Short mmCIF file of C-alpha atoms and ligand atoms in Angstrom, two decimals:
data_model
loop_
_atom_site.label_atom_id
_atom_site.label_comp_id
_atom_site.label_asym_id
_atom_site.label_seq_id
_atom_site.Cartn_x
_atom_site.Cartn_y
_atom_site.Cartn_z
CA MET V 1 -0.10 0.04 -0.17
CA ASN V 2 1.04 3.44 -1.09
CA ILE V 3 2.89 5.19 2.14
CA VAL V 4 0.66 8.00 2.05
CA LYS V 5 -2.77 5.86 1.48
CA SER V 6 -1.85 4.05 4.67
CA VAL V 7 -1.12 7.06 6.86
CA PHE V 8 -4.82 8.28 5.91
CA LEU V 9 -6.84 5.25 5.64
CA THR V 10 -5.84 3.41 8.68
CA SER V 11 -6.68 6.15 10.90
CA ILE V 12 -9.14 6.15 7.86
CA VAL V 13 -30.53 22.28 20.07
CA ILE V 14 -28.99 25.00 20.95
CA PHE V 15 -31.49 26.44 18.46
CA SER V 16 -33.02 29.72 20.03
CA ALA V 17 -35.54 30.76 17.49
CA MET V 18 -35.78 34.24 16.60
CA GLN V 19 -38.22 35.78 19.16
CA ALA V 20 -38.74 38.65 17.50
CA HIS V 21 -40.16 37.30 14.45
CA SER V 22 -43.74 36.02 14.78
CA GLN V 23 -44.10 35.04 11.31
CA LEU V 24 -40.57 33.08 10.97
CA GLU V 25 -41.54 31.30 14.05
CA ALA V 26 -44.35 29.55 12.35
CA THR V 27 -41.76 28.91 9.25
CA SER V 28 -39.10 27.55 11.52
CA ALA V 29 -41.09 25.38 13.62
CA SER V 30 -42.73 23.58 10.63
CA ALA V 31 -39.05 23.79 8.99
CA VAL V 32 -37.20 22.02 11.66
CA ALA V 33 -36.29 18.33 11.00
CA THR V 34 -38.11 15.64 12.92
CA ASN V 35 -35.92 14.40 16.25
CA ASP V 36 -35.75 10.60 15.86
CA ASP V 37 -32.52 9.77 17.27
CA GLY V 38 -30.20 8.32 14.85
CA THR V 39 -27.12 7.44 16.29
CA LYS V 40 -24.08 8.62 14.44
CA ASP V 41 -23.51 5.36 12.54
CA GLU V 42 -27.12 5.69 11.26
CA MET V 43 -26.08 9.16 10.53
CA ALA V 44 -23.09 8.34 8.44
CA LYS V 45 -25.20 5.74 6.53
CA GLU V 46 -27.92 8.38 5.69
CA VAL V 47 -25.12 10.65 4.23
CA LYS V 48 -23.28 7.88 2.42
CA GLU V 49 -27.01 6.98 0.75
CA ALA V 50 -27.49 10.51 -0.37
CA PHE V 51 -23.93 10.78 -1.90
CA LEU V 52 -24.64 7.57 -3.60
CA HIS V 53 -28.17 8.67 -4.85
CA SER V 54 -26.58 11.61 -6.25
CA TRP V 55 -23.95 10.07 -7.72
CA LYS V 56 -25.76 7.24 -9.45
CA SER V 57 -27.81 10.07 -11.38
CA TYR V 58 -24.94 11.54 -12.35
CA MET V 59 -23.32 8.51 -13.73
CA THR V 60 -26.93 7.84 -15.40
CA TYR V 61 -28.09 11.28 -16.71
CA ALA V 62 -24.66 13.59 -17.13
CA TRP V 63 -21.62 10.79 -17.52
CA GLY V 64 -18.85 12.92 -18.36
CA THR V 65 -20.01 16.58 -17.84
CA ASP V 66 -19.19 19.03 -15.20
CA ALA V 67 -22.47 18.42 -13.04
CA LEU V 68 -25.90 17.07 -12.79
CA MET V 69 -29.11 18.99 -13.47
CA PRO V 70 -31.23 17.26 -10.80
CA LEU V 71 -34.53 18.83 -12.33
CA SER V 72 -34.01 18.46 -16.10
CA LYS V 73 -31.90 15.19 -15.55
CA LYS V 74 -29.35 16.20 -17.69
CA GLY V 75 -25.45 17.36 -17.56
CA HIS V 76 -23.90 20.58 -18.05
CA ASN V 77 -20.55 22.13 -18.93
CA TRP V 78 -19.08 24.98 -17.28
CA TYR V 79 -16.98 25.61 -20.83
CA LYS V 80 -16.84 24.13 -23.82
CA THR V 81 -15.29 21.11 -22.93
CA SER V 82 -16.07 19.25 -19.72
CA LEU V 83 -13.10 19.39 -16.91
CA LEU V 84 -15.27 16.53 -14.97
CA MET V 85 -15.92 18.98 -12.14
CA THR V 86 -18.25 15.89 -10.34
CA PRO V 87 -15.97 13.07 -10.58
CA VAL V 88 -12.82 14.83 -9.86
CA ASP V 89 -14.29 16.71 -6.82
CA ALA V 90 -16.18 13.94 -5.53
CA TYR V 91 -13.44 11.02 -5.92
CA ASP V 92 -11.87 11.65 -2.63
CA VAL V 93 -15.21 11.23 -0.81
CA MET V 94 -15.82 8.10 -2.67
CA ILE V 95 -12.20 6.75 -0.95
CA ILE V 96 -13.34 8.27 2.76
CA MET V 97 -16.35 6.67 2.35
CA GLY V 98 -15.29 3.46 1.32
CA LEU V 99 -17.03 3.41 -2.05
CA LYS V 100 -14.59 1.12 -4.13
CA ASP V 101 -16.89 0.44 -6.94
CA GLU V 102 -17.93 4.06 -7.37
CA ALA V 103 -14.20 5.13 -6.93
CA ALA V 104 -13.34 2.70 -9.88
CA GLU V 105 -15.70 4.14 -12.25
CA ALA V 106 -14.99 7.69 -11.27
CA LYS V 107 -11.10 6.98 -11.59
CA LYS V 108 -11.61 5.09 -15.27
CA LEU V 109 -13.58 8.18 -16.66
CA ILE V 110 -10.92 10.66 -15.23
CA PHE V 111 -8.09 8.68 -16.89
CA GLU V 112 -10.22 8.30 -20.27
CA LYS V 113 -11.47 11.67 -20.58
CA LEU V 114 -9.59 14.50 -18.81
CA ARG V 115 -7.66 16.66 -20.88
CA PHE V 116 -6.18 20.09 -20.36
CA ASP V 117 -4.70 20.88 -23.72
CA VAL V 118 -7.85 22.56 -24.89
CA ASP V 119 -8.39 25.99 -26.08
CA MET V 120 -10.38 27.93 -23.58
CA ASP V 121 -10.58 30.51 -20.89
CA VAL V 122 -10.97 29.08 -17.46
CA GLN V 123 -11.67 30.62 -14.12
CA ASN V 124 -8.40 30.08 -12.49
CA PHE V 125 -9.67 30.04 -8.79
CA GLU V 126 -12.43 27.36 -9.09
CA VAL V 127 -10.40 25.11 -11.46
CA SER V 128 -7.83 25.32 -9.14
CA ILE V 129 -9.62 24.50 -5.83
CA ARG V 130 -11.72 21.95 -7.62
CA ILE V 131 -9.72 20.18 -9.96
CA LEU V 132 -5.95 20.95 -8.93
CA GLY V 133 -7.18 20.33 -5.41
CA GLY V 134 -9.06 17.20 -6.28
CA LEU V 135 -6.45 15.75 -8.55
CA LEU V 136 -3.88 16.37 -5.36
CA SER V 137 -5.89 14.79 -2.79
CA ALA V 138 -6.89 11.76 -5.15
CA TYR V 139 -2.98 11.35 -5.68
CA GLU V 140 -2.40 10.91 -1.78
CA LEU V 141 -5.34 8.77 -0.92
CA ASP V 142 -4.92 6.56 -4.02
CA GLY V 143 -1.39 6.77 -4.95
CA ASP V 144 -1.78 6.46 -8.69
CA GLU V 145 0.73 8.51 -10.45
CA GLN V 146 -1.76 9.34 -13.15
CA PHE V 147 -3.30 11.75 -10.76
CA LEU V 148 -0.20 13.61 -10.33
CA LYS V 149 0.38 13.91 -13.90
CA LEU V 150 -2.97 15.31 -14.59
CA ALA V 151 -2.12 17.72 -11.59
CA LYS V 152 1.22 18.57 -13.08
CA ASP V 153 -0.32 19.13 -16.30
CA LEU V 154 -2.80 21.46 -15.02
CA GLY V 155 -0.74 23.22 -12.85
CA ASN V 156 1.52 24.26 -15.79
CA ARG V 157 -1.14 25.71 -17.35
CA LEU V 158 -2.60 27.67 -14.50
CA ILE V 159 0.36 29.11 -13.13
CA LYS V 160 0.78 31.31 -16.51
CA SER V 161 -2.15 33.14 -14.72
CA PHE V 162 0.45 34.64 -12.12
CA ASP V 163 2.29 36.53 -15.10
CA SER V 164 1.21 40.01 -13.95
CA PRO V 165 3.11 43.11 -12.87
CA THR V 166 2.23 42.63 -9.37
CA GLY V 167 2.52 38.76 -9.41
CA MET V 168 -0.84 38.38 -8.70
CA PRO V 169 -2.72 36.47 -10.96
CA TYR V 170 -5.43 37.16 -13.28
CA ARG V 171 -8.98 36.03 -12.81
CA TYR V 172 -8.93 33.76 -16.35
CA VAL V 173 -6.31 31.98 -18.38
CA ASN V 174 -6.57 29.83 -21.24
CA LEU V 175 -5.54 26.39 -20.93
CA MET V 176 -4.16 26.04 -24.19
CA THR V 177 -2.42 29.27 -25.02
CA GLY V 178 -1.81 30.38 -21.38
CA LYS V 179 -3.53 33.87 -22.20
CA THR V 180 -4.94 35.54 -19.26
CA ARG V 181 -7.73 38.23 -18.96
CA GLY V 182 -9.64 39.56 -15.92
CA ASN V 183 -7.13 41.99 -14.36
CA ILE V 184 -10.05 43.27 -11.85
CA SER V 185 -9.76 40.30 -9.03
CA ASN V 186 -10.43 40.11 -5.41
CA PRO V 187 -8.42 38.57 -2.49
CA ALA V 188 -9.85 34.98 -2.67
CA GLU V 189 -9.50 34.59 -6.33
CA ILE V 190 -5.53 35.95 -5.66
CA GLY V 191 -4.83 34.35 -2.53
CA THR V 192 -6.08 31.04 -2.54
CA TYR V 193 -3.43 28.88 -4.52
CA ILE V 194 -0.69 28.11 -1.92
CA ILE V 195 -2.21 24.86 -0.62
CA GLU V 196 -2.49 23.34 -3.99
CA TYR V 197 0.71 24.63 -5.33
CA GLY V 198 2.34 23.96 -2.32
CA ILE V 199 1.46 20.26 -2.45
CA LEU V 200 2.13 19.91 -5.93
CA SER V 201 5.59 21.65 -4.91
CA ARG V 202 5.72 18.53 -2.49
CA HIS V 203 5.03 15.76 -4.76
CA THR V 204 7.17 17.11 -7.96
CA GLY V 205 10.23 18.26 -6.13
CA ASP V 206 9.51 21.84 -7.77
CA LYS V 207 9.25 24.87 -5.40
CA LYS V 208 8.17 27.36 -8.34
CA TYR V 209 4.60 26.49 -7.74
CA PHE V 210 4.64 27.23 -3.64
CA GLU V 211 6.84 30.54 -4.34
CA THR V 212 4.47 31.73 -7.36
CA ALA V 213 1.50 31.32 -5.03
CA LYS V 214 2.95 32.68 -1.80
CA ARG V 215 4.62 35.59 -3.57
CA ALA V 216 0.79 36.71 -4.77
CA MET V 217 -0.46 36.37 -1.09
CA VAL V 218 2.18 38.25 0.42
CA ALA V 219 1.99 41.08 -2.67
CA LEU V 220 -1.53 41.22 -1.48
CA ASN V 221 -0.93 41.37 2.25
CA LYS V 222 1.12 44.54 1.55
CA LEU V 223 -1.44 46.42 0.02
CA ARG V 224 -3.59 46.38 3.30
CA SER V 225 -5.05 49.54 4.49
CA PRO V 226 -3.22 51.16 7.60
CA LEU V 227 -5.84 49.53 9.65
CA GLY V 228 -4.70 46.03 8.58
CA LEU V 229 -7.70 45.31 6.31
CA THR V 230 -8.00 44.44 2.57
CA GLY V 231 -10.77 45.75 0.20
CA SER V 232 -13.09 43.63 -2.09
CA GLN V 233 -11.55 44.46 -5.39
CA ILE V 234 -7.96 45.27 -6.86
CA ASP V 235 -6.54 45.28 -10.05
CA VAL V 236 -3.75 43.15 -10.27
CA GLN V 237 -1.77 44.99 -13.09
CA THR V 238 -1.53 48.13 -10.51
CA GLY V 239 -2.12 47.03 -7.40
CA LYS V 240 -4.81 49.83 -7.02
CA TRP V 241 -8.08 49.00 -4.77
CA ILE V 242 -11.22 49.30 -6.98
CA ASN V 243 -13.42 48.42 -4.05
CA THR V 244 -12.35 49.43 -0.54
CA SER V 245 -15.36 47.37 1.33
CA SER V 246 -13.86 45.00 3.90
CA HIS V 247 -15.47 41.63 5.12
CA ILE V 248 -14.97 37.87 5.51
CA SER V 249 -17.45 37.07 2.86
CA GLY V 250 -17.26 35.64 -0.38
CA GLY V 251 -14.24 37.05 -2.40
CA ILE V 252 -12.12 37.66 0.86
CA ASP V 253 -13.13 34.63 3.05
CA SER V 254 -10.19 31.85 1.39
CA TYR V 255 -7.37 34.39 1.35
CA LEU V 256 -7.97 34.63 4.98
CA GLU V 257 -8.60 30.43 5.49
CA TYR V 258 -5.10 30.05 3.39
CA MET V 259 -2.66 32.33 5.70
CA LEU V 260 -3.77 29.97 8.30
CA LYS V 261 -3.70 26.56 6.81
CA ALA V 262 -0.82 27.44 4.85
CA GLY V 263 1.22 28.37 7.99
CA ILE V 264 0.10 24.89 9.46
CA LEU V 265 0.26 22.81 6.43
CA PHE V 266 3.94 23.95 5.66
CA ASN V 267 4.94 25.44 8.57
CA ASP V 268 5.19 28.56 7.22
CA LYS V 269 5.83 31.74 9.73
CA GLU V 270 5.41 34.41 7.16
CA MET V 271 2.13 32.84 6.73
CA THR V 272 1.35 32.26 10.30
CA GLU V 273 2.31 36.04 10.89
CA MET V 274 -0.03 37.44 8.27
CA TRP V 275 -3.03 35.56 9.30
CA GLN V 276 -2.48 36.59 13.00
CA THR V 277 -2.32 40.19 12.16
CA SER V 278 -5.43 40.16 9.83
CA LEU V 279 -7.20 38.25 11.97
CA ALA V 280 -6.46 40.93 14.86
CA SER V 281 -7.74 43.84 12.18
CA VAL V 282 -10.76 41.67 11.65
CA ASN V 283 -11.55 41.22 14.94
CA LYS V 284 -11.10 44.81 16.13
CA TYR V 285 -13.05 46.29 13.00
CA LEU V 286 -15.31 43.62 11.48
CA ALA V 287 -16.54 41.73 14.81
CA ASP V 288 -19.91 42.36 15.64
CA GLU V 289 -21.82 41.72 19.16
CA LYS V 290 -25.49 42.11 18.64
CA PRO V 291 -28.72 40.93 20.62
CA SER V 292 -29.12 38.51 17.58
CA GLY V 293 -25.53 36.78 18.32
CA PHE V 294 -21.98 37.32 17.50
CA TRP V 295 -21.31 38.23 13.69
CA TYR V 296 -18.70 39.64 11.27
CA GLY V 297 -20.04 42.66 9.32
CA HIS V 298 -18.69 44.71 6.25
CA ALA V 299 -16.69 48.11 6.76
CA ASP V 300 -14.68 50.26 4.49
CA MET V 301 -10.79 49.08 4.62
CA ASN V 302 -9.97 52.75 5.63
CA GLU V 303 -12.42 53.54 8.08
CA GLY V 304 -12.86 50.35 10.17
CA LYS V 305 -16.75 51.31 10.91
CA ILE V 306 -19.32 48.86 10.18
CA THR V 307 -21.37 49.84 7.12
CA ALA V 308 -23.53 46.77 6.62
CA THR V 309 -24.40 44.33 8.92
CA SER V 310 -24.21 41.41 6.28
CA TYR V 311 -23.65 37.94 6.74
CA GLY V 312 -24.08 34.80 4.70
CA SER V 313 -23.84 30.89 4.09
CA LEU V 314 -20.26 31.80 3.06
CA ASP V 315 -19.38 33.66 5.83
CA ALA V 316 -20.02 30.60 8.25
CA PHE V 317 -16.56 29.20 7.28
CA PHE V 318 -15.00 31.50 9.65
CA ALA V 319 -16.28 29.69 12.78
CA ALA V 320 -13.92 26.69 11.52
CA SER V 321 -10.55 29.15 10.73
CA LEU V 322 -11.44 30.28 14.46
CA ALA V 323 -11.27 26.71 15.87
CA LEU V 324 -8.20 25.98 13.79
CA GLY V 325 -6.36 29.11 14.71
CA GLY V 326 -7.02 28.18 18.49
CA ASP V 327 -9.70 30.84 19.18
CA LEU V 328 -12.48 28.73 20.37
CA LYS V 329 -14.44 30.93 22.69
CA HIS V 330 -15.22 33.37 19.47
CA ALA V 331 -15.66 30.23 16.93
CA GLU V 332 -17.99 28.64 19.38
CA ALA V 333 -20.09 31.96 19.38
CA LEU V 334 -19.94 32.29 15.87
CA GLN V 335 -20.85 28.62 15.40
CA GLU V 336 -23.95 29.65 17.25
CA SER V 337 -24.95 32.44 14.96
CA ASN V 338 -24.23 30.11 12.12
CA TYR V 339 -26.59 27.78 13.46
CA LYS V 340 -29.41 30.61 14.12
CA MET V 341 -28.97 31.49 10.50
CA TRP V 342 -29.64 28.02 9.39
CA MET V 343 -32.61 27.41 11.50
CA LEU V 344 -34.14 30.75 10.73
CA TYR V 345 -36.32 29.13 8.01
CA GLY V 346 -34.81 25.41 8.00
CA ILE V 347 -31.77 26.13 5.70
CA GLU V 348 -29.82 29.12 5.71
CA PRO V 349 -30.13 31.83 2.98
CA GLU V 350 -27.31 32.90 0.97
CA GLY V 351 -27.40 36.52 2.31
CA LEU V 352 -28.41 37.98 5.74
CA ASP V 353 -28.86 40.83 7.73
CA TYR V 354 -28.23 40.12 10.88
CA VAL V 355 -29.53 42.89 12.95
CA LYS V 356 -33.03 42.47 11.29
CA MET V 357 -32.35 38.63 11.08
CA GLU V 358 -34.08 38.92 7.43
CA PRO V 359 -32.51 37.35 4.28
CA THR V 360 -30.90 39.58 1.88
CA SER V 361 -30.48 37.06 -0.74
CA PRO V 362 -32.98 34.08 0.00
CA SER V 363 -31.28 31.55 -2.11
CA TYR V 364 -29.31 28.37 -1.05
CA ALA V 365 -26.70 26.83 -3.26
CA LEU V 366 -26.14 23.56 -1.07
CA ARG V 367 -23.14 25.29 0.44
CA PRO V 368 -20.97 23.38 2.77
CA GLU V 369 -19.56 26.19 5.38
CA ASN V 370 -22.09 25.78 7.94
CA ILE V 371 -21.76 22.14 7.97
CA GLU V 372 -18.02 22.36 7.67
CA SER V 373 -17.71 24.61 10.84
CA THR V 374 -20.01 22.29 12.91
CA TYR V 375 -17.70 19.32 12.19
CA TYR V 376 -14.33 21.50 12.92
CA LEU V 377 -16.17 22.48 16.17
CA TYR V 378 -16.96 18.87 17.00
CA GLN V 379 -13.14 18.09 16.37
CA PHE V 380 -12.05 20.67 19.08
CA THR V 381 -14.78 20.35 21.53
CA HIS V 382 -16.08 16.83 21.38
CA ASP V 383 -19.33 18.19 22.27
CA GLU V 384 -22.23 16.37 21.29
CA LYS V 385 -24.50 19.52 20.74
CA TYR V 386 -22.22 19.77 17.61
CA THR V 387 -23.38 16.38 16.39
CA GLU V 388 -27.16 17.54 16.89
CA MET V 389 -26.42 20.24 14.73
CA GLY V 390 -25.21 18.46 11.94
CA LYS V 391 -28.05 16.11 12.61
CA THR V 392 -30.54 18.68 12.29
CA MET V 393 -29.13 20.36 9.25
CA PHE V 394 -28.34 17.20 7.22
CA ARG V 395 -31.79 16.08 7.57
CA ASN V 396 -33.35 19.27 6.74
CA LEU V 397 -31.13 19.23 3.65
CA VAL V 398 -32.61 16.09 2.99
CA LYS V 399 -36.04 17.10 3.31
CA PHE V 400 -36.23 20.34 1.63
CA CYS V 401 -33.29 19.89 -1.03
CA ARG V 402 -33.40 16.24 -2.18
CA ASN V 403 -35.52 14.99 -5.40
CA ASP V 404 -35.65 11.71 -7.18
CA VAL V 405 -32.35 12.11 -8.86
CA GLY V 406 -29.87 14.12 -6.40
CA PHE V 407 -29.97 17.27 -4.35
CA CYS V 408 -31.07 20.70 -5.60
CA ALA V 409 -30.17 23.79 -4.75
CA LEU V 410 -33.37 26.02 -3.66
CA LYS V 411 -34.24 29.64 -5.11
CA SER V 412 -35.63 30.43 -1.85
CA VAL V 413 -35.43 29.29 1.85
CA LYS V 414 -38.48 31.00 2.23
CA THR V 415 -40.68 29.01 -0.35
CA MET V 416 -38.18 26.02 -0.63
CA GLU V 417 -38.66 26.33 -4.44
CA LYS V 418 -36.10 24.19 -6.14
CA GLU V 419 -33.37 25.04 -8.77
CA ASP V 420 -32.10 22.98 -11.39
CA GLU V 421 -28.73 22.58 -9.81
CA MET V 422 -26.25 20.69 -7.84
CA GLU V 423 -22.89 22.20 -7.55
CA SER V 424 -19.78 19.68 -7.56
CA PHE V 425 -19.14 21.19 -3.87
CA PHE V 426 -22.37 19.40 -2.58
CA LEU V 427 -20.53 16.08 -2.99
CA ALA V 428 -17.08 17.17 -2.60
CA GLU V 429 -17.60 19.21 0.55
CA THR V 430 -21.28 19.31 2.08
CA LEU V 431 -21.55 15.64 2.34
CA LYS V 432 -18.05 14.87 3.04
CA TYR V 433 -18.13 17.14 6.04
CA ALA V 434 -21.54 15.94 7.00
CA TYR V 435 -19.78 12.47 6.98
CA LEU V 436 -16.71 12.92 8.78
CA LEU V 437 -19.03 14.56 11.59
CA PHE V 438 -20.66 11.63 11.98
CA ASP V 439 -18.07 8.86 11.22
CA ASP V 440 -15.95 9.91 14.29
CA GLY V 441 -12.49 10.05 12.80
CA LYS V 442 -12.78 6.22 11.53
CA SER V 443 -12.37 7.15 8.04
CA LEU V 444 -10.10 10.16 8.12
CA ASP V 445 -8.10 11.48 11.09
CA PHE V 446 -8.69 15.37 11.27
CA ASN V 447 -5.40 15.87 12.99
CA LYS V 448 -3.34 14.38 10.22
CA VAL V 449 -4.83 16.26 7.45
CA ILE V 450 -5.41 20.12 6.34
CA PHE V 451 -8.29 20.50 3.99
CA ASN V 452 -8.35 23.12 0.99
CA THR V 453 -11.28 25.47 0.51
CA GLU V 454 -12.80 22.84 -1.53
CA ALA V 455 -12.42 19.97 1.47
CA HIS V 456 -9.54 17.81 -0.52
CA PRO V 457 -7.38 16.67 2.34
CA TYR V 458 -3.91 16.73 2.31
CA ARG V 459 -1.69 15.11 4.79
CA ARG V 460 0.46 17.25 7.36
C1 DMJ T 1 -16.85 26.20 -2.51
O1 DMJ T 1 -16.11 26.13 -4.07
C2 DMJ T 1 -15.47 26.62 -2.01
O2 DMJ T 1 -15.77 26.24 -0.52
C3 DMJ T 1 -15.26 28.03 -2.04
O3 DMJ T 1 -13.91 28.29 -1.00
C4 DMJ T 1 -16.31 28.72 -1.63
N1 DMJ T 1 -17.53 28.69 -2.29
C5 DMJ T 1 -17.69 26.93 -2.35
C6 DMJ T 1 -18.76 26.37 -1.49
O4 DMJ T 1 -19.66 27.19 -0.86
#
């Protein structure tokens, strides 16, 4: 057995309803999942069943495409040629869940069909976290050199995006020609590469990947405001901020996450220091204690005063980062707020005004962050209240999002109207974190890995 594989595989309601909102109370009460006592083993089985339900439909209706459309029962591609988003993103979940036959069919499909020598512009960030990230965790878990070969080929194409005057990457790169576009970018799409690139350096022995990704993060870090905050949009050619709104939401989120995780994964002191100084500013200017709970809001990077009490499903990742960074007190408080957000309607909204406790964007994209943070909090506290949270969240997912084919995003958590979409991160992240929460470390030892932002685990 491959050495890496053996390392992995052998180890391999505090719900307080929003009182102020009477209409909401009625909705929430009916939205809460029934409280039958699923044991953790039973819950893990339910999650595995949900995975199989979705995967089988992908194979039946969407084979070879990027993702399943669960209402129209067909597949769709992001670009003119499929990058096999779903099988690549979901491969490591199959290994973790012990689904050998499914893993074998996914692997066959990937090795037969996945090619990167295609004349098309791809979004650097998404392809890096899902495809490069997925291939690398597949390699670490499975040991087949073909995964590494594909990862190296893709890495050599994506790395051309960093060829800008500041060293910060463009948003799009053509896989065949290396031509770039999209100079107006954001911290997440600039600073979410060091884990994948660092792991590629680990396995190829070529430091250029790690160094290129790190250079971009350091360049961005130097452009913080005197308050230590980053804005939300920047020109990678000039280094000039285009939008100075600061927050932990989508567009900045995983940049913060990667400082912390790269510090741990690569024992990189500069990254750890960047995380600590950024966190201090985030806590000083964006943390917001309100009657509805502990949250993080939005502020101008130069003013540092909360301008919008906006939170949302993507922001929920931060409880996991706080826990991993050692601040359990704030992590627990934030997870309590995350859960309130989830239980407002029974499924969390994409955007929430945390003062009014009203959705600013009512959709739900099957996002993982809330369940991810529940899993992290359980790892650090071993408090079964997190298992209970996870159980309710997962059961509500089944209740409101499942259909005869797979799981559907929701147009609105107020009406629970389904959308014809099942993003690959639902399998790669949402179901993986739910499974890991219930399986009590039997398939994967939390302390031996660091997950990329798409939930792909790499050996520490
Ligand atoms: C995933 O692709 C990643 O977790 C990313 O960091 C944020 N968005 C989605 C999931 O919500």
